[in-house]
Coordinates of N, CA and C and ligand atoms in Angstrom, one line a residue:
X1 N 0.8 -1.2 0.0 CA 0.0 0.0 0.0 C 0.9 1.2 0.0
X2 N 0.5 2.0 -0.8 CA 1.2 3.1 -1.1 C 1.3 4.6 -0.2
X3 N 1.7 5.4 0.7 CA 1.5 6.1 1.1 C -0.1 7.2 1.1
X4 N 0.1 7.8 -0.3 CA -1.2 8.0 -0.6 C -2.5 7.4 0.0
X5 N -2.6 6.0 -0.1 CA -3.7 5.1 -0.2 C -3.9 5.3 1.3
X6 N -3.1 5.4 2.1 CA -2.9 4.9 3.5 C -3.7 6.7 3.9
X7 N -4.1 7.2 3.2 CA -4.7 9.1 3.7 C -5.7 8.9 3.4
X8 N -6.2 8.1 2.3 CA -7.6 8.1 2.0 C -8.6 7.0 2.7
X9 N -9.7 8.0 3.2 CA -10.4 7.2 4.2 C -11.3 6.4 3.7
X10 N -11.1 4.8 4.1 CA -12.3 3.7 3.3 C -13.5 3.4 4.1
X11 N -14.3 4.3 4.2 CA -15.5 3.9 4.9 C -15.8 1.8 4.5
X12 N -16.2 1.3 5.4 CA -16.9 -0.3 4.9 C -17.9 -0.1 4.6
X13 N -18.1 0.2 3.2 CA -19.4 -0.3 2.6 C -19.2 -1.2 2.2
X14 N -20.8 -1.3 1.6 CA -21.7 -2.6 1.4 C -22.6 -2.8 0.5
X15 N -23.1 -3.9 0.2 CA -24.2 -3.7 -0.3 C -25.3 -4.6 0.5
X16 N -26.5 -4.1 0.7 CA -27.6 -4.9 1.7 C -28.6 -5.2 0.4
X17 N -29.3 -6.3 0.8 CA -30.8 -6.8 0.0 C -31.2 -6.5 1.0
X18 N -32.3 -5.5 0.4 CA -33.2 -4.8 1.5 C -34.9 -5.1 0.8
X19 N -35.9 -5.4 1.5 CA -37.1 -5.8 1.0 C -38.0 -4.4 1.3
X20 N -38.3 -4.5 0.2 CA -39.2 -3.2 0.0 C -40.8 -3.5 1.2
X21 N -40.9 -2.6 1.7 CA -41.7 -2.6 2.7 C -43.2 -2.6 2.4
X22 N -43.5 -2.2 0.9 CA -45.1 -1.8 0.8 C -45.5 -2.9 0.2
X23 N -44.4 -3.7 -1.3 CA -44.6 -4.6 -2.3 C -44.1 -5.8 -1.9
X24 N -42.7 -5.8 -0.6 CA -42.1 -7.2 -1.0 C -41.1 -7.2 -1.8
X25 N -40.5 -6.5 -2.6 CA -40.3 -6.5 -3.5 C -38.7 -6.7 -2.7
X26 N -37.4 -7.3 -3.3 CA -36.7 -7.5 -2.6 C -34.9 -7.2 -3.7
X27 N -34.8 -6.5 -3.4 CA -33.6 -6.0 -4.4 C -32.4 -5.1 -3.4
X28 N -31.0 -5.6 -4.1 CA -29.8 -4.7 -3.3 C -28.9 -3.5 -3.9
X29 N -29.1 -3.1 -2.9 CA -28.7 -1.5 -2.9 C -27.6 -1.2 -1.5
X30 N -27.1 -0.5 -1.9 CA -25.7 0.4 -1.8 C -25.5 1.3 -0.2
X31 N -24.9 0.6 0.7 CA -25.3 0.5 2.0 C -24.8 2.1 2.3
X32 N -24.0 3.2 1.0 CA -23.9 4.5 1.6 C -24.6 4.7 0.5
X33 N -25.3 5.1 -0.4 CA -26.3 5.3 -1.1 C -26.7 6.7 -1.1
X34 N -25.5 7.5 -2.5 CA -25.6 9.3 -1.8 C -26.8 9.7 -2.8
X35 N -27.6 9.2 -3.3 CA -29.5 9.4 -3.8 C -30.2 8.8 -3.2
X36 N -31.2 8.9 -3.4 CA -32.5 8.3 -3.0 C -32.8 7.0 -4.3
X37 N -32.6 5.7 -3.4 CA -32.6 4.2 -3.7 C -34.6 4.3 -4.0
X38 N -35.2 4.5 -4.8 CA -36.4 3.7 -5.0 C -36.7 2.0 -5.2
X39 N -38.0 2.0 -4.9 CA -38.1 0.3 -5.0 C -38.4 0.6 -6.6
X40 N -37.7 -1.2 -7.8 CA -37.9 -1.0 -8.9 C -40.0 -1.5 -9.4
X41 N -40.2 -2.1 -7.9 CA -41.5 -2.0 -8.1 C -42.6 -1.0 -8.2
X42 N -42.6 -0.4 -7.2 CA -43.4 0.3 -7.0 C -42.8 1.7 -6.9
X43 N -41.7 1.8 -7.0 CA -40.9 3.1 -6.2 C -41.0 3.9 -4.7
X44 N -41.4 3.1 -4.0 CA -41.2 3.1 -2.8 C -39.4 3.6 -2.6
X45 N -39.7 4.6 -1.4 CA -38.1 5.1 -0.8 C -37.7 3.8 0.0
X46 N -36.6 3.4 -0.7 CA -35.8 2.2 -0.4 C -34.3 2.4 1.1
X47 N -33.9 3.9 0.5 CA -32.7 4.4 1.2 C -32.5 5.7 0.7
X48 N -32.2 6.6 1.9 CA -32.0 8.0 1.7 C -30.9 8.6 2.3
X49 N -29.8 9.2 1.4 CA -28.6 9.2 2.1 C -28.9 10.3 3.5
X50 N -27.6 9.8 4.3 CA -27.8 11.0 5.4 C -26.1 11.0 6.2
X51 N -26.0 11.7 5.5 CA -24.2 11.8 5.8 C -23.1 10.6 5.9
X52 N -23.2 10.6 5.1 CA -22.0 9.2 4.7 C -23.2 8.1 4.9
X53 N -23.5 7.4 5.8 CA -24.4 6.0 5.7 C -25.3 6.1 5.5
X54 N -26.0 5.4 4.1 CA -27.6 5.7 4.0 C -28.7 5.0 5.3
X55 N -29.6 6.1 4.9 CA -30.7 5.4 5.9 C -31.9 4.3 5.1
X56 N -31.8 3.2 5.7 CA -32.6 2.6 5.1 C -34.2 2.5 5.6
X57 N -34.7 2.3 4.6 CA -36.0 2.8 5.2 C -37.0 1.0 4.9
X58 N -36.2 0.0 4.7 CA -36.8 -1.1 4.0 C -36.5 -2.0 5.1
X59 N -36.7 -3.4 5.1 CA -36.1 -4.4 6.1 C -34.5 -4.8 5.5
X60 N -33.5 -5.2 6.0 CA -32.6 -5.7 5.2 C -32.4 -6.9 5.3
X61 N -32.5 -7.9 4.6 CA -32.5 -9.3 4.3 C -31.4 -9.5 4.5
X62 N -30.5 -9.2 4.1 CA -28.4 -9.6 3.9 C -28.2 -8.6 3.5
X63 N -26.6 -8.9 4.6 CA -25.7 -8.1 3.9 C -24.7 -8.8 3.3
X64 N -24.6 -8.0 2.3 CA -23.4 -8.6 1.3 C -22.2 -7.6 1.6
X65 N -20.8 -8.4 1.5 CA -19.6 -7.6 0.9 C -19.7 -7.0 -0.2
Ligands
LIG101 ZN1 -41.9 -1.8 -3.6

């Protein structure tokens, strides 16, 4: 690792399958998420960023690396 690298801060993201709360509908999305994640079903707010970590507003089934 290169000096450089070693300054830049790596938050641990992720990505979660998060189940859409209205439809069920169950799709993964981007655990800092700097827009607003709608569901592809219905468009339900999935995740809304809020300073670095998004807020998720769905259940989250898994998390993935
Ligand atoms: Zn939905």
């Amino acid at each position: 690792m290169s000096e450089w690298e070693k300054l830049i801060p790596r938050p641990k993201s992720k990505f979660l399958r998060v189940k859409c709360p209205d439809c069920g509908n169950e799709q993964v999305i981007f655990s800092h998420a700097t827009s607003v994640v709608h569901c592809n079903v219905c468009e339900a707010t999935l995740a809304e960023p809020s300073g670095g970590k998004a807020s998720i507003k769905g259940e989250i089934v898994t998390k993935l690396d």
